[in-house]
């Protein structure tokens, strides 16, 4: 089965600082990869998805960017964090036939 | 955008009771999935129901889908304290050419608390 690793688990950053969150996947090859953000007490919002190396699609305009330098590595970045970037960031990969998604443990980001 | 709306937003019950959560959505779907999230953790897939199915069972879970009303319900029977979590519905849309890349649109979730 697929395993998703995310780090760091928690992060506190000042406004205006850069961001890099990493996600790596085991147990599958050429997966579709997704970045979601979850605000407190809310559902998940899809930020980016990738169907292959170097292929990134953005779902919403924002202060963030994503990259996929390797088949099983997905990175979420920002050059300058905003207060509104605070939230719980989840990386996910799709199972066969898109019948389910497997989620990583998440990174809780607090921007002060 | 979040097309799913769930109710209730919070549900508090006693162990042994049944818990019912509802989900509504706006666009045509390929399938609808339910996920569970323990506090501060990632999501875990529970069950999937396809657009041509009306009811599905998995253990103590029962899911129904009414595409004419664009709604689904999740029933957890004989609840346990360990069922305490947030529950989310998520839809896979019927994308252009049938390819949506598995993108999920989530509802806002129902927080279920089961008291021992």
mmCIF file with all atom_site columns, C-alpha atoms in Angstrom:
data_model
loop_
_atom_site.group_PDB
_atom_site.id
_atom_site.type_symbol
_atom_site.label_atom_id
_atom_site.label_alt_id
_atom_site.label_comp_id
_atom_site.label_asym_id
_atom_site.label_entity_id
_atom_site.label_seq_id
_atom_site.pdbx_PDB_ins_code
_atom_site.Cartn_x
_atom_site.Cartn_y
_atom_site.Cartn_z
_atom_site.occupancy
_atom_site.B_iso_or_equiv
_atom_site.pdbx_formal_charge
_atom_site.auth_seq_id
_atom_site.auth_comp_id
_atom_site.auth_asym_id
_atom_site.auth_atom_id
_atom_site.pdbx_PDB_model_num
ATOM 1   C CA . UNK A 1 1   ? 0.000   0.000  0.000   1.00 0.00 ? 1   UNK A CA 1
ATOM 2   C CA . UNK A 1 2   ? 0.999   3.605  -0.435  1.00 0.00 ? 2   UNK A CA 1
ATOM 3   C CA . UNK A 1 3   ? 2.704   5.572  2.324   1.00 0.00 ? 3   UNK A CA 1
ATOM 4   C CA . UNK A 1 4   ? 3.016   9.341  2.334   1.00 0.00 ? 4   UNK A CA 1
ATOM 5   C CA . UNK A 1 5   ? 5.576   11.225 4.374   1.00 0.00 ? 5   UNK A CA 1
ATOM 6   C CA . UNK A 1 6   ? 5.341   14.905 5.138   1.00 0.00 ? 6   UNK A CA 1
ATOM 7   C CA . UNK A 1 7   ? 7.690   17.174 7.008   1.00 0.00 ? 7   UNK A CA 1
ATOM 8   C CA . UNK A 1 8   ? 7.929   19.098 9.079   1.00 0.00 ? 8   UNK A CA 1
ATOM 9   C CA . UNK A 1 9   ? 4.933   18.132 11.229  1.00 0.00 ? 9   UNK A CA 1
ATOM 10  C CA . UNK A 1 10  ? 4.589   21.633 12.628  1.00 0.00 ? 10  UNK A CA 1
ATOM 11  C CA . UNK A 1 11  ? 6.064   24.933 11.593  1.00 0.00 ? 11  UNK A CA 1
ATOM 12  C CA . UNK A 1 12  ? 5.872   28.461 12.967  1.00 0.00 ? 12  UNK A CA 1
ATOM 13  C CA . UNK A 1 13  ? 7.074   31.131 10.582  1.00 0.00 ? 13  UNK A CA 1
ATOM 14  C CA . UNK A 1 14  ? 7.056   34.949 10.599  1.00 0.00 ? 14  UNK A CA 1
ATOM 15  C CA . UNK A 1 15  ? 5.161   36.899 7.985   1.00 0.00 ? 15  UNK A CA 1
ATOM 16  C CA . UNK A 1 16  ? 7.328   37.522 4.936   1.00 0.00 ? 16  UNK A CA 1
ATOM 17  C CA . UNK A 1 17  ? 9.541   34.478 5.423   1.00 0.00 ? 17  UNK A CA 1
ATOM 18  C CA . UNK A 1 18  ? 9.902   31.724 2.781   1.00 0.00 ? 18  UNK A CA 1
ATOM 19  C CA . UNK A 1 19  ? 8.291   28.309 3.007   1.00 0.00 ? 19  UNK A CA 1
ATOM 20  C CA . UNK A 1 20  ? 9.149   24.845 1.815   1.00 0.00 ? 20  UNK A CA 1
ATOM 21  C CA . UNK A 1 21  ? 7.030   21.820 2.700   1.00 0.00 ? 21  UNK A CA 1
ATOM 22  C CA . UNK A 1 22  ? 8.004   18.427 1.397   1.00 0.00 ? 22  UNK A CA 1
ATOM 23  C CA . UNK A 1 23  ? 5.984   15.348 0.597   1.00 0.00 ? 23  UNK A CA 1
ATOM 24  C CA . UNK A 1 24  ? 7.365   11.989 -0.507  1.00 0.00 ? 24  UNK A CA 1
ATOM 25  C CA . UNK A 1 25  ? 5.465   8.883  -1.507  1.00 0.00 ? 25  UNK A CA 1
ATOM 26  C CA . UNK A 1 26  ? 6.337   5.197  -1.198  1.00 0.00 ? 26  UNK A CA 1
ATOM 27  C CA . UNK A 1 27  ? 4.702   2.124  -2.626  1.00 0.00 ? 27  UNK A CA 1
ATOM 28  C CA . UNK A 1 28  ? 3.655   3.483  -5.994  1.00 0.00 ? 28  UNK A CA 1
ATOM 29  C CA . UNK A 1 29  ? 5.131   4.891  -9.164  1.00 0.00 ? 29  UNK A CA 1
ATOM 30  C CA . UNK A 1 30  ? 3.980   7.764  -11.379 1.00 0.00 ? 30  UNK A CA 1
ATOM 31  C CA . UNK A 1 31  ? 1.246   8.758  -8.927  1.00 0.00 ? 31  UNK A CA 1
ATOM 32  C CA . UNK A 1 32  ? -1.077  11.734 -9.171  1.00 0.00 ? 32  UNK A CA 1
ATOM 33  C CA . UNK A 1 33  ? -0.159  14.014 -6.283  1.00 0.00 ? 33  UNK A CA 1
ATOM 34  C CA . UNK A 1 34  ? -2.252  16.665 -4.546  1.00 0.00 ? 34  UNK A CA 1
ATOM 35  C CA . UNK A 1 35  ? -1.718  19.488 -2.050  1.00 0.00 ? 35  UNK A CA 1
ATOM 36  C CA . UNK A 1 36  ? -4.683  20.493 0.107   1.00 0.00 ? 36  UNK A CA 1
ATOM 37  C CA . UNK A 1 37  ? -5.061  23.171 2.750   1.00 0.00 ? 37  UNK A CA 1
ATOM 38  C CA . UNK A 1 38  ? -7.464  22.887 5.651   1.00 0.00 ? 38  UNK A CA 1
ATOM 39  C CA . UNK A 1 39  ? -8.418  25.953 7.664   1.00 0.00 ? 39  UNK A CA 1
ATOM 40  C CA . UNK A 1 40  ? -9.407  25.370 11.274  1.00 0.00 ? 40  UNK A CA 1
ATOM 41  C CA . UNK A 1 41  ? -12.739 23.582 11.540  1.00 0.00 ? 41  UNK A CA 1
ATOM 42  C CA . UNK A 1 42  ? -13.213 23.552 7.788   1.00 0.00 ? 42  UNK A CA 1
ATOM 43  C CA . UNK A 1 43  ? -13.061 21.181 4.866   1.00 0.00 ? 43  UNK A CA 1
ATOM 44  C CA . UNK A 1 44  ? -10.111 20.704 2.574   1.00 0.00 ? 44  UNK A CA 1
ATOM 45  C CA . UNK A 1 45  ? -9.357  22.996 -0.331  1.00 0.00 ? 45  UNK A CA 1
ATOM 46  C CA . UNK A 1 46  ? -7.371  21.610 -3.255  1.00 0.00 ? 46  UNK A CA 1
ATOM 47  C CA . UNK A 1 47  ? -4.393  23.862 -3.989  1.00 0.00 ? 47  UNK A CA 1
ATOM 48  C CA . UNK A 1 48  ? -2.325  21.997 -6.589  1.00 0.00 ? 48  UNK A CA 1
ATOM 49  C CA . UNK A 1 49  ? -2.220  18.688 -8.341  1.00 0.00 ? 49  UNK A CA 1
ATOM 50  C CA . UNK A 1 50  ? 0.407   16.984 -10.464 1.00 0.00 ? 50  UNK A CA 1
ATOM 51  C CA . UNK A 1 51  ? 0.098   14.134 -12.940 1.00 0.00 ? 51  UNK A CA 1
ATOM 52  C CA . UNK A 1 52  ? 3.840   13.801 -13.563 1.00 0.00 ? 52  UNK A CA 1
ATOM 53  C CA . UNK A 1 53  ? 7.323   15.218 -13.041 1.00 0.00 ? 53  UNK A CA 1
ATOM 54  C CA . UNK A 1 54  ? 7.370   18.936 -13.702 1.00 0.00 ? 54  UNK A CA 1
ATOM 55  C CA . UNK A 1 55  ? 3.611   19.038 -14.356 1.00 0.00 ? 55  UNK A CA 1
ATOM 56  C CA . UNK A 1 56  ? 1.759   21.274 -11.908 1.00 0.00 ? 56  UNK A CA 1
ATOM 57  C CA . UNK A 1 57  ? -1.806  22.556 -12.074 1.00 0.00 ? 57  UNK A CA 1
ATOM 58  C CA . UNK A 1 58  ? -3.027  25.263 -9.732  1.00 0.00 ? 58  UNK A CA 1
ATOM 59  C CA . UNK A 1 59  ? -6.610  25.209 -8.570  1.00 0.00 ? 59  UNK A CA 1
ATOM 60  C CA . UNK A 1 60  ? -6.812  28.573 -6.856  1.00 0.00 ? 60  UNK A CA 1
ATOM 61  C CA . UNK A 1 61  ? -4.840  31.823 -7.186  1.00 0.00 ? 61  UNK A CA 1
ATOM 62  C CA . UNK A 1 62  ? -2.635  32.232 -4.169  1.00 0.00 ? 62  UNK A CA 1
ATOM 63  C CA . UNK A 1 63  ? 0.669   33.092 -2.634  1.00 0.00 ? 63  UNK A CA 1
ATOM 64  C CA . UNK A 1 64  ? 1.946   29.530 -2.944  1.00 0.00 ? 64  UNK A CA 1
ATOM 65  C CA . UNK A 1 65  ? 3.619   27.442 -5.624  1.00 0.00 ? 65  UNK A CA 1
ATOM 66  C CA . UNK A 1 66  ? 4.311   23.753 -6.073  1.00 0.00 ? 66  UNK A CA 1
ATOM 67  C CA . UNK A 1 67  ? 6.988   21.720 -7.769  1.00 0.00 ? 67  UNK A CA 1
ATOM 68  C CA . UNK A 1 68  ? 7.555   18.051 -8.554  1.00 0.00 ? 68  UNK A CA 1
ATOM 69  C CA . UNK A 1 69  ? 11.257  17.507 -9.129  1.00 0.00 ? 69  UNK A CA 1
ATOM 70  C CA . UNK A 1 70  ? 11.042  13.713 -8.854  1.00 0.00 ? 70  UNK A CA 1
ATOM 71  C CA . UNK A 1 71  ? 8.341   11.134 -9.498  1.00 0.00 ? 71  UNK A CA 1
ATOM 72  C CA . UNK A 1 72  ? 7.494   10.667 -5.831  1.00 0.00 ? 72  UNK A CA 1
ATOM 73  C CA . UNK A 1 73  ? 8.400   14.081 -4.435  1.00 0.00 ? 73  UNK A CA 1
ATOM 74  C CA . UNK A 1 74  ? 6.031   17.030 -4.215  1.00 0.00 ? 74  UNK A CA 1
ATOM 75  C CA . UNK A 1 75  ? 7.052   20.380 -2.733  1.00 0.00 ? 75  UNK A CA 1
ATOM 76  C CA . UNK A 1 76  ? 4.921   23.316 -1.641  1.00 0.00 ? 76  UNK A CA 1
ATOM 77  C CA . UNK A 1 77  ? 6.676   26.677 -1.484  1.00 0.00 ? 77  UNK A CA 1
ATOM 78  C CA . UNK A 1 78  ? 6.226   30.347 -0.893  1.00 0.00 ? 78  UNK A CA 1
ATOM 79  C CA . UNK A 1 79  ? 8.633   33.242 -1.285  1.00 0.00 ? 79  UNK A CA 1
ATOM 80  C CA . UNK A 1 80  ? 6.883   35.411 1.316   1.00 0.00 ? 80  UNK A CA 1
ATOM 81  C CA . UNK A 1 81  ? 4.336   34.019 3.735   1.00 0.00 ? 81  UNK A CA 1
ATOM 82  C CA . UNK A 1 82  ? 1.128   35.859 4.610   1.00 0.00 ? 82  UNK A CA 1
ATOM 83  C CA . UNK A 1 83  ? -0.928  35.515 7.776   1.00 0.00 ? 83  UNK A CA 1
ATOM 84  C CA . UNK A 1 84  ? -3.652  33.936 5.647   1.00 0.00 ? 84  UNK A CA 1
ATOM 85  C CA . UNK A 1 85  ? -1.304  31.081 4.692   1.00 0.00 ? 85  UNK A CA 1
ATOM 86  C CA . UNK A 1 86  ? -1.714  29.580 8.162   1.00 0.00 ? 86  UNK A CA 1
ATOM 87  C CA . UNK A 1 87  ? -3.430  26.216 8.118   1.00 0.00 ? 87  UNK A CA 1
ATOM 88  C CA . UNK A 1 88  ? -3.046  22.461 7.974   1.00 0.00 ? 88  UNK A CA 1
ATOM 89  C CA . UNK A 1 89  ? -1.411  21.303 4.743   1.00 0.00 ? 89  UNK A CA 1
ATOM 90  C CA . UNK A 1 90  ? -2.045  17.816 3.499   1.00 0.00 ? 90  UNK A CA 1
ATOM 91  C CA . UNK A 1 91  ? -0.374  15.916 0.693   1.00 0.00 ? 91  UNK A CA 1
ATOM 92  C CA . UNK A 1 92  ? -2.268  13.100 -0.988  1.00 0.00 ? 92  UNK A CA 1
ATOM 93  C CA . UNK A 1 93  ? -1.940  10.580 -3.749  1.00 0.00 ? 93  UNK A CA 1
ATOM 94  C CA . UNK A 1 94  ? -4.656  8.830  -5.715  1.00 0.00 ? 94  UNK A CA 1
ATOM 95  C CA . UNK A 1 95  ? -5.296  5.138  -5.601  1.00 0.00 ? 95  UNK A CA 1
ATOM 96  C CA . UNK A 1 96  ? -5.937  3.039  -8.682  1.00 0.00 ? 96  UNK A CA 1
ATOM 97  C CA . UNK A 1 97  ? -8.875  4.282  -10.718 1.00 0.00 ? 97  UNK A CA 1
ATOM 98  C CA . UNK A 1 98  ? -9.170  7.361  -8.510  1.00 0.00 ? 98  UNK A CA 1
ATOM 99  C CA . UNK A 1 99  ? -11.325 5.358  -6.132  1.00 0.00 ? 99  UNK A CA 1
ATOM 100 C CA . UNK A 1 100 ? -9.680  6.830  -3.081  1.00 0.00 ? 100 UNK A CA 1
ATOM 101 C CA . UNK A 1 101 ? -6.924  9.151  -1.987  1.00 0.00 ? 101 UNK A CA 1
ATOM 102 C CA . UNK A 1 102 ? -4.223  8.379  0.526   1.00 0.00 ? 102 UNK A CA 1
ATOM 103 C CA . UNK A 1 103 ? -3.260  11.245 2.786   1.00 0.00 ? 103 UNK A CA 1
ATOM 104 C CA . UNK A 1 104 ? -0.081  12.108 4.599   1.00 0.00 ? 104 UNK A CA 1
ATOM 105 C CA . UNK A 1 105 ? -0.040  13.121 8.272   1.00 0.00 ? 105 UNK A CA 1
ATOM 106 C CA . UNK A 1 106 ? -0.058  16.824 7.420   1.00 0.00 ? 106 UNK A CA 1
ATOM 107 C CA . UNK A 1 107 ? 1.962   19.908 8.345   1.00 0.00 ? 107 UNK A CA 1
ATOM 108 C CA . UNK A 1 108 ? 0.470   22.493 10.654  1.00 0.00 ? 108 UNK A CA 1
ATOM 109 C CA . UNK A 1 109 ? 1.719   25.924 9.613   1.00 0.00 ? 109 UNK A CA 1
ATOM 110 C CA . UNK A 1 110 ? 1.295   28.986 11.796  1.00 0.00 ? 110 UNK A CA 1
ATOM 111 C CA . UNK A 1 111 ? 2.298   32.318 10.339  1.00 0.00 ? 111 UNK A CA 1
ATOM 112 C CA . UNK A 1 112 ? 2.803   35.026 12.972  1.00 0.00 ? 112 UNK A CA 1
ATOM 113 C CA . UNK B 2 1   ? -14.500 25.847 -4.419  1.00 0.00 ? 1   UNK B CA 1
ATOM 114 C CA . UNK B 2 2   ? -16.180 23.763 -1.747  1.00 0.00 ? 2   UNK B CA 1
ATOM 115 C CA . UNK B 2 3   ? -19.266 22.370 -3.371  1.00 0.00 ? 3   UNK B CA 1
ATOM 116 C CA . UNK B 2 4   ? -20.195 19.986 -0.596  1.00 0.00 ? 4   UNK B CA 1
ATOM 117 C CA . UNK B 2 5   ? -22.276 21.024 2.328   1.00 0.00 ? 5   UNK B CA 1
ATOM 118 C CA . UNK B 2 6   ? -22.691 18.727 5.270   1.00 0.00 ? 6   UNK B CA 1
ATOM 119 C CA . UNK B 2 7   ? -25.095 18.672 8.121   1.00 0.00 ? 7   UNK B CA 1
ATOM 120 C CA . UNK B 2 8   ? -25.125 18.645 10.942  1.00 0.00 ? 8   UNK B CA 1
ATOM 121 C CA . UNK B 2 9   ? -21.904 20.559 11.537  1.00 0.00 ? 9   UNK B CA 1
ATOM 122 C CA . UNK B 2 10  ? -21.581 18.779 14.875  1.00 0.00 ? 10  UNK B CA 1
ATOM 123 C CA . UNK B 2 11  ? -23.245 15.688 16.296  1.00 0.00 ? 11  UNK B CA 1
ATOM 124 C CA . UNK B 2 12  ? -23.022 14.399 19.859  1.00 0.00 ? 12  UNK B CA 1
ATOM 125 C CA . UNK B 2 13  ? -24.376 10.953 20.748  1.00 0.00 ? 13  UNK B CA 1
ATOM 126 C CA . UNK B 2 14  ? -23.994 8.141  23.262  1.00 0.00 ? 14  UNK B CA 1
ATOM 127 C CA . UNK B 2 15  ? -22.179 4.897  22.571  1.00 0.00 ? 15  UNK B CA 1
ATOM 128 C CA . UNK B 2 16  ? -24.447 2.353  20.944  1.00 0.00 ? 16  UNK B CA 1
ATOM 129 C CA . UNK B 2 17  ? -26.577 4.954  19.159  1.00 0.00 ? 17  UNK B CA 1
ATOM 130 C CA . UNK B 2 18  ? -26.595 5.420  15.409  1.00 0.00 ? 18  UNK B CA 1
ATOM 131 C CA . UNK B 2 19  ? -25.039 8.504  13.803  1.00 0.00 ? 19  UNK B CA 1
ATOM 132 C CA . UNK B 2 20  ? -26.317 9.939  10.535  1.00 0.00 ? 20  UNK B CA 1
ATOM 133 C CA . UNK B 2 21  ? -24.489 12.593 8.565   1.00 0.00 ? 21  UNK B CA 1
ATOM 134 C CA . UNK B 2 22  ? -25.714 14.208 5.374   1.00 0.00 ? 22  UNK B CA 1
ATOM 135 C CA . UNK B 2 23  ? -23.895 15.722 2.428   1.00 0.00 ? 23  UNK B CA 1
ATOM 136 C CA . UNK B 2 24  ? -25.154 17.785 -0.494  1.00 0.00 ? 24  UNK B CA 1
ATOM 137 C CA . UNK B 2 25  ? -23.284 18.722 -3.636  1.00 0.00 ? 25  UNK B CA 1
ATOM 138 C CA . UNK B 2 26  ? -23.910 20.904 -6.663  1.00 0.00 ? 26  UNK B CA 1
ATOM 139 C CA . UNK B 2 27  ? -22.454 19.417 -9.846  1.00 0.00 ? 27  UNK B CA 1
ATOM 140 C CA . UNK B 2 28  ? -22.666 16.053 -11.601 1.00 0.00 ? 28  UNK B CA 1
ATOM 141 C CA . UNK B 2 29  ? -20.346 13.491 -10.095 1.00 0.00 ? 29  UNK B CA 1
ATOM 142 C CA . UNK B 2 30  ? -18.479 10.357 -11.051 1.00 0.00 ? 30  UNK B CA 1
ATOM 143 C CA . UNK B 2 31  ? -18.414 9.116  -7.463  1.00 0.00 ? 31  UNK B CA 1
ATOM 144 C CA . UNK B 2 32  ? -18.771 10.295 -3.876  1.00 0.00 ? 32  UNK B CA 1
ATOM 145 C CA . UNK B 2 33  ? -16.401 9.278  -1.100  1.00 0.00 ? 33  UNK B CA 1
ATOM 146 C CA . UNK B 2 34  ? -16.493 9.548  2.662   1.00 0.00 ? 34  UNK B CA 1
ATOM 147 C CA . UNK B 2 35  ? -13.408 10.198 4.743   1.00 0.00 ? 35  UNK B CA 1
ATOM 148 C CA . UNK B 2 36  ? -12.658 10.259 8.431   1.00 0.00 ? 36  UNK B CA 1
ATOM 149 C CA . UNK B 2 37  ? -10.182 12.580 10.163  1.00 0.00 ? 37  UNK B CA 1
ATOM 150 C CA . UNK B 2 38  ? -9.039  12.167 13.722  1.00 0.00 ? 38  UNK B CA 1
ATOM 151 C CA . UNK B 2 39  ? -8.070  15.427 15.361  1.00 0.00 ? 39  UNK B CA 1
ATOM 152 C CA . UNK B 2 40  ? -4.898  16.880 13.863  1.00 0.00 ? 40  UNK B CA 1
ATOM 153 C CA . UNK B 2 41  ? -4.289  13.920 11.585  1.00 0.00 ? 41  UNK B CA 1
ATOM 154 C CA . UNK B 2 42  ? -4.553  13.047 7.921   1.00 0.00 ? 42  UNK B CA 1
ATOM 155 C CA . UNK B 2 43  ? -7.718  11.726 6.336   1.00 0.00 ? 43  UNK B CA 1
ATOM 156 C CA . UNK B 2 44  ? -8.597  8.068  5.961   1.00 0.00 ? 44  UNK B CA 1
ATOM 157 C CA . UNK B 2 45  ? -10.837 6.777  3.190   1.00 0.00 ? 45  UNK B CA 1
ATOM 158 C CA . UNK B 2 46  ? -13.961 5.008  4.439   1.00 0.00 ? 46  UNK B CA 1
ATOM 159 C CA . UNK B 2 47  ? -16.170 4.165  1.508   1.00 0.00 ? 47  UNK B CA 1
ATOM 160 C CA . UNK B 2 48  ? -16.940 5.094  -2.093  1.00 0.00 ? 48  UNK B CA 1
ATOM 161 C CA . UNK B 2 49  ? -20.270 5.085  -3.872  1.00 0.00 ? 49  UNK B CA 1
ATOM 162 C CA . UNK B 2 50  ? -20.526 5.500  -7.630  1.00 0.00 ? 50  UNK B CA 1
ATOM 163 C CA . UNK B 2 51  ? -23.054 7.714  -9.355  1.00 0.00 ? 51  UNK B CA 1
ATOM 164 C CA . UNK B 2 52  ? -24.998 4.667  -10.605 1.00 0.00 ? 52  UNK B CA 1
ATOM 165 C CA . UNK B 2 53  ? -25.278 3.146  -7.114  1.00 0.00 ? 53  UNK B CA 1
ATOM 166 C CA . UNK B 2 54  ? -27.927 3.986  -4.539  1.00 0.00 ? 54  UNK B CA 1
ATOM 167 C CA . UNK B 2 55  ? -26.684 2.243  -1.412  1.00 0.00 ? 55  UNK B CA 1
ATOM 168 C CA . UNK B 2 56  ? -23.508 0.647  -0.150  1.00 0.00 ? 56  UNK B CA 1
ATOM 169 C CA . UNK B 2 57  ? -22.471 -1.095 3.050   1.00 0.00 ? 57  UNK B CA 1
ATOM 170 C CA . UNK B 2 58  ? -19.130 -1.655 4.717   1.00 0.00 ? 58  UNK B CA 1
ATOM 171 C CA . UNK B 2 59  ? -19.123 -3.093 8.215   1.00 0.00 ? 59  UNK B CA 1
ATOM 172 C CA . UNK B 2 60  ? -21.036 -0.644 10.427  1.00 0.00 ? 60  UNK B CA 1
ATOM 173 C CA . UNK B 2 61  ? -21.154 1.952  7.644   1.00 0.00 ? 61  UNK B CA 1
ATOM 174 C CA . UNK B 2 62  ? -24.060 2.484  5.302   1.00 0.00 ? 62  UNK B CA 1
ATOM 175 C CA . UNK B 2 63  ? -23.925 5.088  2.552   1.00 0.00 ? 63  UNK B CA 1
ATOM 176 C CA . UNK B 2 64  ? -26.786 6.205  0.356   1.00 0.00 ? 64  UNK B CA 1
ATOM 177 C CA . UNK B 2 65  ? -26.696 8.387  -2.733  1.00 0.00 ? 65  UNK B CA 1
ATOM 178 C CA . UNK B 2 66  ? -29.557 10.279 -4.348  1.00 0.00 ? 66  UNK B CA 1
ATOM 179 C CA . UNK B 2 67  ? -28.271 11.854 -7.556  1.00 0.00 ? 67  UNK B CA 1
ATOM 180 C CA . UNK B 2 68  ? -31.637 13.500 -8.282  1.00 0.00 ? 68  UNK B CA 1
ATOM 181 C CA . UNK B 2 69  ? -31.329 15.438 -5.030  1.00 0.00 ? 69  UNK B CA 1
ATOM 182 C CA . UNK B 2 70  ? -27.527 15.624 -5.223  1.00 0.00 ? 70  UNK B CA 1
ATOM 183 C CA . UNK B 2 71  ? -27.222 14.304 -1.706  1.00 0.00 ? 71  UNK B CA 1
ATOM 184 C CA . UNK B 2 72  ? -25.658 11.464 0.248   1.00 0.00 ? 72  UNK B CA 1
ATOM 185 C CA . UNK B 2 73  ? -25.858 10.187 3.777   1.00 0.00 ? 73  UNK B CA 1
ATOM 186 C CA . UNK B 2 74  ? -23.464 8.241  5.967   1.00 0.00 ? 74  UNK B CA 1
ATOM 187 C CA . UNK B 2 75  ? -24.898 6.092  8.736   1.00 0.00 ? 75  UNK B CA 1
ATOM 188 C CA . UNK B 2 76  ? -22.669 4.648  11.439  1.00 0.00 ? 76  UNK B CA 1
ATOM 189 C CA . UNK B 2 77  ? -24.527 1.999  13.409  1.00 0.00 ? 77  UNK B CA 1
ATOM 190 C CA . UNK B 2 78  ? -23.847 1.030  17.014  1.00 0.00 ? 78  UNK B CA 1
ATOM 191 C CA . UNK B 2 79  ? -21.355 3.857  17.457  1.00 0.00 ? 79  UNK B CA 1
ATOM 192 C CA . UNK B 2 80  ? -18.296 3.561  19.679  1.00 0.00 ? 80  UNK B CA 1
ATOM 193 C CA . UNK B 2 81  ? -16.212 6.157  21.458  1.00 0.00 ? 81  UNK B CA 1
ATOM 194 C CA . UNK B 2 82  ? -13.451 5.382  18.939  1.00 0.00 ? 82  UNK B CA 1
ATOM 195 C CA . UNK B 2 83  ? -15.718 6.687  16.159  1.00 0.00 ? 83  UNK B CA 1
ATOM 196 C CA . UNK B 2 84  ? -15.217 10.215 17.512  1.00 0.00 ? 84  UNK B CA 1
ATOM 197 C CA . UNK B 2 85  ? -13.736 12.155 14.591  1.00 0.00 ? 85  UNK B CA 1
ATOM 198 C CA . UNK B 2 86  ? -14.607 14.545 11.770  1.00 0.00 ? 86  UNK B CA 1
ATOM 199 C CA . UNK B 2 87  ? -16.294 13.032 8.749   1.00 0.00 ? 87  UNK B CA 1
ATOM 200 C CA . UNK B 2 88  ? -16.095 14.519 5.270   1.00 0.00 ? 88  UNK B CA 1
ATOM 201 C CA . UNK B 2 89  ? -17.780 13.762 2.002   1.00 0.00 ? 89  UNK B CA 1
ATOM 202 C CA . UNK B 2 90  ? -15.832 14.371 -1.184  1.00 0.00 ? 90  UNK B CA 1
ATOM 203 C CA . UNK B 2 91  ? -16.915 14.224 -4.786  1.00 0.00 ? 91  UNK B CA 1
ATOM 204 C CA . UNK B 2 92  ? -15.101 13.391 -7.984  1.00 0.00 ? 92  UNK B CA 1
ATOM 205 C CA . UNK B 2 93  ? -16.713 15.417 -10.751 1.00 0.00 ? 93  UNK B CA 1
ATOM 206 C CA . UNK B 2 94  ? -17.568 14.282 -14.214 1.00 0.00 ? 94  UNK B CA 1
ATOM 207 C CA . UNK B 2 95  ? -14.770 16.206 -15.894 1.00 0.00 ? 95  UNK B CA 1
ATOM 208 C CA . UNK B 2 96  ? -14.427 17.200 -19.530 1.00 0.00 ? 96  UNK B CA 1
ATOM 209 C CA . UNK B 2 97  ? -13.764 14.085 -21.563 1.00 0.00 ? 97  UNK B CA 1
ATOM 210 C CA . UNK B 2 98  ? -14.209 12.024 -18.414 1.00 0.00 ? 98  UNK B CA 1
ATOM 211 C CA . UNK B 2 99  ? -10.829 13.058 -17.038 1.00 0.00 ? 99  UNK B CA 1
ATOM 212 C CA . UNK B 2 100 ? -10.876 14.893 -13.745 1.00 0.00 ? 100 UNK B CA 1
ATOM 213 C CA . UNK B 2 101 ? -7.514  13.530 -12.543 1.00 0.00 ? 101 UNK B CA 1
ATOM 214 C CA . UNK B 2 102 ? -9.216  12.289 -9.416  1.00 0.00 ? 102 UNK B CA 1
ATOM 215 C CA . UNK B 2 103 ? -9.544  15.763 -7.968  1.00 0.00 ? 103 UNK B CA 1
ATOM 216 C CA . UNK B 2 104 ? -11.711 15.755 -4.894  1.00 0.00 ? 104 UNK B CA 1
ATOM 217 C CA . UNK B 2 105 ? -14.052 18.524 -3.782  1.00 0.00 ? 105 UNK B CA 1
ATOM 218 C CA . UNK B 2 106 ? -14.663 18.284 -0.043  1.00 0.00 ? 106 UNK B CA 1
ATOM 219 C CA . UNK B 2 107 ? -17.582 19.272 2.121   1.00 0.00 ? 107 UNK B CA 1
ATOM 220 C CA . UNK B 2 108 ? -17.092 21.194 5.349   1.00 0.00 ? 108 UNK B CA 1
ATOM 221 C CA . UNK B 2 109 ? -17.438 18.093 7.482   1.00 0.00 ? 109 UNK B CA 1
ATOM 222 C CA . UNK B 2 110 ? -19.378 16.874 10.480  1.00 0.00 ? 110 UNK B CA 1
ATOM 223 C CA . UNK B 2 111 ? -17.701 16.655 13.871  1.00 0.00 ? 111 UNK B CA 1
ATOM 224 C CA . UNK B 2 112 ? -18.954 13.497 15.575  1.00 0.00 ? 112 UNK B CA 1
ATOM 225 C CA . UNK B 2 113 ? -18.512 13.014 19.305  1.00 0.00 ? 113 UNK B CA 1
ATOM 226 C CA . UNK B 2 114 ? -19.471 9.654  20.792  1.00 0.00 ? 114 UNK B CA 1
ATOM 227 C CA . UNK B 2 115 ? -19.698 9.641  24.582  1.00 0.00 ? 115 UNK B CA 1
ATOM 228 C CA . UNK B 2 116 ? -18.839 6.415  26.419  1.00 0.00 ? 116 UNK B CA 1
#
